[in-house]
Amino acid sequence: ELVLTQSPATLSLSPGERATLSCRASQSVSSYFAWYQQRRGQAPRLLIYDVSKRATGIPARFSGSGSGTDFTLTISSLEPEDFAVYYCQQRSNWPGQLTFGGGTKVEIK
Amino acid sequence: EVQLVESGGGLVQPGGSLRLSCAASGFTFNDYEMNWVRQAPGKGLEWVSYISSSGSTVHYADSVKGRFTISRDNAKNSLSLQMNSLSAEDTALYYCARYLRNLESLDYWGQGTLVTVSS
């Protein structure tokens, strides 16, 4: 069973600072990896797909990287609207069977 | 514009049943695979179920296997989730989401429908 472990659970930063979020997979299942942002009271939205590609409309300050079992989401300079919860996601055994990480909350320091 | 609108949530007693629906518009529904994802109050995202574009292949999380049934009506651009034998652990906001098979990610999400299981 694939497990995605996100760290840290909470990141306290100020606007303008750089945020680095990590996600570690318990095994290497797929080369594809995604990140989602969920603002308070809203549905999740796709930020990054295929490890490093930004979804439509996502600003360039968001970037994804990684391979194998270690993946990273970087926000180069935090804007007020970026304070939210971020989830990583990868396919499990079969197409469409998905696993999410536990989430990282980026909060205002 | 892609839109996914869930409905059918509500308050149900333990052991009861509920049927959720997701109305899709703005894209060719029968070209896409779909998923249900849920989020318990104050918790993270949990994948629930998947259905292929034709409806011939389905998958379920272990936590709902044998109790939930996913289905779709491509003629009506509709996705459904039949939930039986509900327990308090099923209390959550249920989202339908469009799946990009070649990119293994969910590119559009609905706003969710709330299911509360309580006596």
mmCIF file of C-alpha atoms in Angstrom:
data_model
loop_
_atom_site.group_PDB
_atom_site.id
_atom_site.type_symbol
_atom_site.label_atom_id
_atom_site.label_comp_id
_atom_site.label_asym_id
_atom_site.label_seq_id
_atom_site.Cartn_x
_atom_site.Cartn_y
_atom_site.Cartn_z
ATOM 1 C CA GLU A 1 0.000 0.000 0.000
ATOM 2 C CA LEU A 2 1.371 3.364 -1.036
ATOM 3 C CA VAL A 3 1.734 5.937 1.746
ATOM 4 C CA LEU A 4 2.597 9.582 1.116
ATOM 5 C CA THR A 5 4.137 11.421 4.056
ATOM 6 C CA GLN A 6 4.139 15.197 3.928
ATOM 7 C CA SER A 7 6.412 17.423 5.978
ATOM 8 C CA PRO A 8 6.217 19.615 7.814
ATOM 9 C CA ALA A 9 2.610 19.407 8.966
ATOM 10 C CA THR A 10 2.577 23.166 9.456
ATOM 11 C CA LEU A 11 4.803 25.837 7.993
ATOM 12 C CA SER A 12 4.703 29.302 9.578
ATOM 13 C CA LEU A 13 6.056 31.956 7.252
ATOM 14 C CA SER A 14 5.631 35.608 6.373
ATOM 15 C CA PRO A 15 4.473 37.007 3.023
ATOM 16 C CA GLY A 16 7.402 37.270 0.653
ATOM 17 C CA GLU A 17 9.239 34.319 2.160
ATOM 18 C CA ARG A 18 10.053 31.090 0.366
ATOM 19 C CA ALA A 19 8.105 27.947 1.213
ATOM 20 C CA THR A 20 9.451 24.436 0.711
ATOM 21 C CA LEU A 21 7.031 21.544 1.171
ATOM 22 C CA SER A 22 8.092 17.918 1.029
ATOM 23 C CA CYS A 23 6.330 14.679 0.244
ATOM 24 C CA ARG A 24 7.885 11.251 0.552
ATOM 25 C CA ALA A 25 6.375 8.111 -0.986
ATOM 26 C CA SER A 26 6.731 4.749 0.753
ATOM 27 C CA GLN A 27 7.557 3.162 -2.592
ATOM 28 C CA SER A 28 8.160 4.178 -6.159
ATOM 29 C CA VAL A 29 4.945 3.375 -8.018
ATOM 30 C CA SER A 30 4.689 5.956 -10.746
ATOM 31 C CA SER A 31 6.701 8.716 -12.329
ATOM 32 C CA TYR A 32 3.699 11.035 -12.117
ATOM 33 C CA PHE A 33 3.122 13.259 -9.097
ATOM 34 C CA ALA A 34 0.664 16.035 -8.326
ATOM 35 C CA TRP A 35 0.133 18.831 -5.816
ATOM 36 C CA TYR A 36 -3.144 20.500 -4.847
ATOM 37 C CA GLN A 37 -3.956 23.686 -2.977
ATOM 38 C CA GLN A 38 -6.995 23.957 -0.750
ATOM 39 C CA ARG A 39 -7.926 27.350 0.566
ATOM 40 C CA ARG A 40 -10.209 27.586 3.579
ATOM 41 C CA GLY A 41 -13.773 26.710 2.642
ATOM 42 C CA GLN A 42 -12.909 25.852 -0.940
ATOM 43 C CA ALA A 43 -12.479 22.708 -2.995
ATOM 44 C CA PRO A 44 -8.959 21.561 -3.776
ATOM 45 C CA ARG A 45 -7.462 22.783 -7.032
ATOM 46 C CA LEU A 46 -4.710 21.253 -9.091
ATOM 47 C CA LEU A 47 -1.447 23.168 -8.830
ATOM 48 C CA ILE A 48 1.232 20.886 -10.228
ATOM 49 C CA TYR A 49 0.960 17.730 -12.315
ATOM 50 C CA ASP A 50 3.551 15.389 -13.815
ATOM 51 C CA VAL A 51 5.974 16.379 -11.002
ATOM 52 C CA SER A 52 6.818 19.842 -12.306
ATOM 53 C CA LYS A 53 4.188 21.152 -14.726
ATOM 54 C CA ARG A 54 1.963 23.999 -13.579
ATOM 55 C CA ALA A 55 -1.763 23.621 -14.149
ATOM 56 C CA THR A 56 -3.646 26.243 -16.127
ATOM 57 C CA GLY A 57 -3.606 29.630 -14.454
ATOM 58 C CA ILE A 58 -1.104 28.729 -11.751
ATOM 59 C CA PRO A 59 1.487 31.480 -11.173
ATOM 60 C CA ALA A 60 5.151 30.882 -11.885
ATOM 61 C CA ARG A 61 6.069 31.262 -8.206
ATOM 62 C CA PHE A 62 4.840 27.683 -7.755
ATOM 63 C CA SER A 63 7.239 24.956 -8.824
ATOM 64 C CA GLY A 64 7.487 21.213 -8.347
ATOM 65 C CA SER A 65 10.456 18.897 -8.436
ATOM 66 C CA GLY A 66 11.598 15.474 -7.417
ATOM 67 C CA SER A 67 11.830 11.887 -8.545
ATOM 68 C CA GLY A 68 11.657 8.376 -7.204
ATOM 69 C CA THR A 69 10.167 8.711 -3.754
ATOM 70 C CA ASP A 70 10.984 12.315 -2.827
ATOM 71 C CA PHE A 71 9.065 15.280 -4.175
ATOM 72 C CA THR A 72 9.040 18.983 -3.364
ATOM 73 C CA LEU A 73 6.671 21.901 -3.885
ATOM 74 C CA THR A 74 8.306 25.322 -3.717
ATOM 75 C CA ILE A 75 6.576 28.677 -3.497
ATOM 76 C CA SER A 76 9.264 31.221 -4.279
ATOM 77 C CA SER A 77 7.683 34.244 -2.620
ATOM 78 C CA LEU A 78 4.484 33.833 -0.619
ATOM 79 C CA GLU A 79 1.506 35.964 -1.523
ATOM 80 C CA PRO A 80 -1.394 36.450 0.916
ATOM 81 C CA GLU A 81 -3.601 34.095 -1.113
ATOM 82 C CA ASP A 82 -1.028 31.282 -0.855
ATOM 83 C CA PHE A 83 -1.698 30.650 2.825
ATOM 84 C CA ALA A 84 -3.621 27.402 2.541
ATOM 85 C CA VAL A 85 -3.291 23.638 2.871
ATOM 86 C CA TYR A 86 -1.313 21.726 0.259
ATOM 87 C CA TYR A 87 -1.703 18.042 -0.572
ATOM 88 C CA CYS A 88 0.489 15.746 -2.600
ATOM 89 C CA GLN A 89 -1.007 12.876 -4.610
ATOM 90 C CA GLN A 90 0.149 9.886 -6.568
ATOM 91 C CA ARG A 91 -1.447 6.908 -8.244
ATOM 92 C CA SER A 92 -1.454 3.686 -6.257
ATOM 93 C CA ASN A 93 -1.652 0.264 -7.837
ATOM 94 C CA TRP A 94 -4.173 0.812 -10.601
ATOM 95 C CA PRO A 95 -5.047 3.753 -12.827
ATOM 96 C CA GLY A 96 -7.490 5.954 -10.952
ATOM 97 C CA GLN A 97 -6.643 4.515 -7.556
ATOM 98 C CA LEU A 98 -5.141 7.508 -5.820
ATOM 99 C CA THR A 99 -3.299 8.233 -2.598
ATOM 100 C CA PHE A 100 -3.068 11.643 -0.929
ATOM 101 C CA GLY A 101 -0.593 12.897 1.593
ATOM 102 C CA GLY A 102 -1.799 14.178 4.926
ATOM 103 C CA GLY A 103 -1.352 17.812 3.945
ATOM 104 C CA THR A 104 0.890 20.733 4.889
ATOM 105 C CA LYS A 105 -0.713 23.880 6.223
ATOM 106 C CA VAL A 106 1.101 27.065 5.265
ATOM 107 C CA GLU A 107 0.117 29.692 7.811
ATOM 108 C CA ILE A 108 0.977 33.311 8.361
ATOM 109 C CA LYS A 109 3.690 33.821 10.941
ATOM 110 C CA GLU B 1 -16.320 26.074 -18.785
ATOM 111 C CA VAL B 2 -15.951 22.772 -16.968
ATOM 112 C CA GLN B 3 -18.436 22.425 -14.137
ATOM 113 C CA LEU B 4 -19.027 19.629 -11.668
ATOM 114 C CA VAL B 5 -21.969 20.025 -9.318
ATOM 115 C CA GLU B 6 -22.569 17.505 -6.555
ATOM 116 C CA SER B 7 -25.897 16.930 -4.854
ATOM 117 C CA GLY B 8 -27.664 14.429 -2.653
ATOM 118 C CA GLY B 9 -25.863 14.958 0.623
ATOM 119 C CA GLY B 10 -27.652 15.286 3.931
ATOM 120 C CA LEU B 11 -28.203 13.835 7.371
ATOM 121 C CA VAL B 12 -28.653 10.075 7.567
ATOM 122 C CA GLN B 13 -28.821 7.654 10.469
ATOM 123 C CA PRO B 14 -26.144 5.009 11.028
ATOM 124 C CA GLY B 15 -26.858 2.013 8.869
ATOM 125 C CA GLY B 16 -28.749 4.109 6.377
ATOM 126 C CA SER B 17 -28.217 4.784 2.690
ATOM 127 C CA LEU B 18 -27.682 7.830 0.530
ATOM 128 C CA ARG B 19 -27.125 8.412 -3.167
ATOM 129 C CA LEU B 20 -24.863 11.209 -4.324
ATOM 130 C CA SER B 21 -24.927 12.673 -7.803
ATOM 131 C CA CYS B 22 -22.516 14.802 -9.789
ATOM 132 C CA ALA B 23 -23.733 16.737 -12.820
ATOM 133 C CA ALA B 24 -21.005 17.447 -15.350
ATOM 134 C CA SER B 25 -20.974 20.113 -18.028
ATOM 135 C CA GLY B 26 -18.558 22.011 -20.230
ATOM 136 C CA PHE B 27 -16.688 18.953 -21.504
ATOM 137 C CA THR B 28 -17.291 15.642 -23.264
ATOM 138 C CA PHE B 29 -18.184 13.589 -20.222
ATOM 139 C CA ASN B 30 -17.820 10.173 -21.819
ATOM 140 C CA ASP B 31 -14.192 10.922 -22.707
ATOM 141 C CA TYR B 32 -13.130 11.178 -19.053
ATOM 142 C CA GLU B 33 -12.653 8.932 -16.094
ATOM 143 C CA MET B 34 -14.055 10.197 -12.822
ATOM 144 C CA ASN B 35 -13.382 9.900 -9.110
ATOM 145 C CA TRP B 36 -15.004 10.555 -5.760
ATOM 146 C CA VAL B 37 -12.824 12.015 -3.024
ATOM 147 C CA ARG B 38 -13.993 12.805 0.502
ATOM 148 C CA GLN B 39 -12.832 14.983 3.346
ATOM 149 C CA ALA B 40 -13.942 14.427 6.918
ATOM 150 C CA PRO B 41 -14.415 17.612 8.974
ATOM 151 C CA GLY B 42 -11.022 19.127 9.753
ATOM 152 C CA LYS B 43 -9.183 16.256 8.072
ATOM 153 C CA GLY B 44 -7.298 15.610 4.849
ATOM 154 C CA LEU B 45 -8.364 14.238 1.495
ATOM 155 C CA GLU B 46 -9.264 10.571 1.102
ATOM 156 C CA TRP B 47 -9.755 8.907 -2.276
ATOM 157 C CA VAL B 48 -13.030 6.952 -2.345
ATOM 158 C CA SER B 49 -13.745 5.530 -5.788
ATOM 159 C CA TYR B 50 -12.873 5.570 -9.488
ATOM 160 C CA ILE B 51 -14.811 4.771 -12.642
ATOM 161 C CA SER B 52 -13.538 4.453 -16.188
ATOM 162 C CA SER B 53 -14.997 6.492 -19.034
ATOM 163 C CA SER B 54 -17.232 3.646 -20.175
ATOM 164 C CA GLY B 55 -18.120 2.573 -16.657
ATOM 165 C CA SER B 56 -16.715 -0.905 -17.196
ATOM 166 C CA THR B 57 -13.904 -0.553 -14.644
ATOM 167 C CA VAL B 58 -14.363 0.620 -11.062
ATOM 168 C CA HIS B 59 -12.128 0.742 -8.002
ATOM 169 C CA TYR B 60 -12.854 1.456 -4.352
ATOM 170 C CA ALA B 61 -10.930 2.367 -1.257
ATOM 171 C CA ASP B 62 -10.818 -0.488 1.247
ATOM 172 C CA SER B 63 -12.781 1.661 3.690
ATOM 173 C CA VAL B 64 -15.869 1.679 1.440
ATOM 174 C CA LYS B 65 -15.520 -1.549 -0.546
ATOM 175 C CA GLY B 66 -18.680 -3.625 -0.445
ATOM 176 C CA ARG B 67 -20.774 -0.690 0.802
ATOM 177 C CA PHE B 68 -20.416 1.977 -1.901
ATOM 178 C CA THR B 69 -21.158 1.656 -5.613
ATOM 179 C CA ILE B 70 -19.972 4.126 -8.216
ATOM 180 C CA SER B 71 -21.772 4.442 -11.537
ATOM 181 C CA ARG B 72 -22.252 6.841 -14.410
ATOM 182 C CA ASP B 73 -24.796 7.709 -17.053
ATOM 183 C CA ASN B 74 -22.938 9.102 -20.037
ATOM 184 C CA ALA B 75 -26.170 9.988 -21.804
ATOM 185 C CA LYS B 76 -27.055 12.282 -18.898
ATOM 186 C CA ASN B 77 -23.504 13.488 -18.115
ATOM 187 C CA SER B 78 -23.955 12.229 -14.605
ATOM 188 C CA LEU B 79 -21.850 10.441 -11.996
ATOM 189 C CA SER B 80 -23.320 8.721 -8.947
ATOM 190 C CA LEU B 81 -22.217 7.198 -5.681
ATOM 191 C CA GLN B 82 -24.616 4.845 -3.903
ATOM 192 C CA MET B 83 -23.647 4.618 -0.243
ATOM 193 C CA ASN B 84 -25.069 1.878 1.979
ATOM 194 C CA SER B 85 -24.478 0.787 5.568
ATOM 195 C CA LEU B 86 -23.259 4.245 6.493
ATOM 196 C CA SER B 87 -21.425 4.876 9.733
ATOM 197 C CA ALA B 88 -20.150 7.969 11.526
ATOM 198 C CA GLU B 89 -16.768 7.429 9.865
ATOM 199 C CA ASP B 90 -18.393 8.222 6.509
ATOM 200 C CA THR B 91 -19.276 11.745 7.616
ATOM 201 C CA ALA B 92 -17.473 13.985 5.164
ATOM 202 C CA LEU B 93 -17.657 16.428 2.315
ATOM 203 C CA TYR B 94 -17.783 14.371 -0.862
ATOM 204 C CA TYR B 95 -16.192 15.762 -4.016
ATOM 205 C CA CYS B 96 -16.450 14.485 -7.555
ATOM 206 C CA ALA B 97 -13.404 15.160 -9.668
ATOM 207 C CA ARG B 98 -12.340 14.655 -13.250
ATOM 208 C CA TYR B 99 -9.366 12.359 -13.748
ATOM 209 C CA LEU B 100 -6.632 12.799 -16.313
ATOM 210 C CA ARG B 101 -5.455 9.240 -16.874
ATOM 211 C CA ASN B 102 -2.360 10.140 -18.852
ATOM 212 C CA LEU B 103 -1.250 12.587 -16.139
ATOM 213 C CA GLU B 104 -2.648 10.657 -13.155
ATOM 214 C CA SER B 105 -4.153 13.727 -11.536
ATOM 215 C CA LEU B 106 -7.519 15.390 -10.872
ATOM 216 C CA ASP B 107 -7.851 18.566 -12.885
ATOM 217 C CA TYR B 108 -11.365 19.729 -11.996
ATOM 218 C CA TRP B 109 -13.271 19.366 -8.740
ATOM 219 C CA GLY B 110 -16.807 20.139 -7.714
ATOM 220 C CA GLN B 111 -17.632 22.118 -4.585
ATOM 221 C CA GLY B 112 -18.685 19.038 -2.692
ATOM 222 C CA THR B 113 -21.793 17.757 -0.951
ATOM 223 C CA LEU B 114 -21.867 17.155 2.791
ATOM 224 C CA VAL B 115 -22.853 13.793 4.198
ATOM 225 C CA THR B 116 -23.511 13.603 7.934
ATOM 226 C CA VAL B 117 -24.125 10.238 9.551
ATOM 227 C CA SER B 118 -25.623 10.663 12.988
ATOM 228 C CA SER B 119 -28.509 9.463 15.093
#
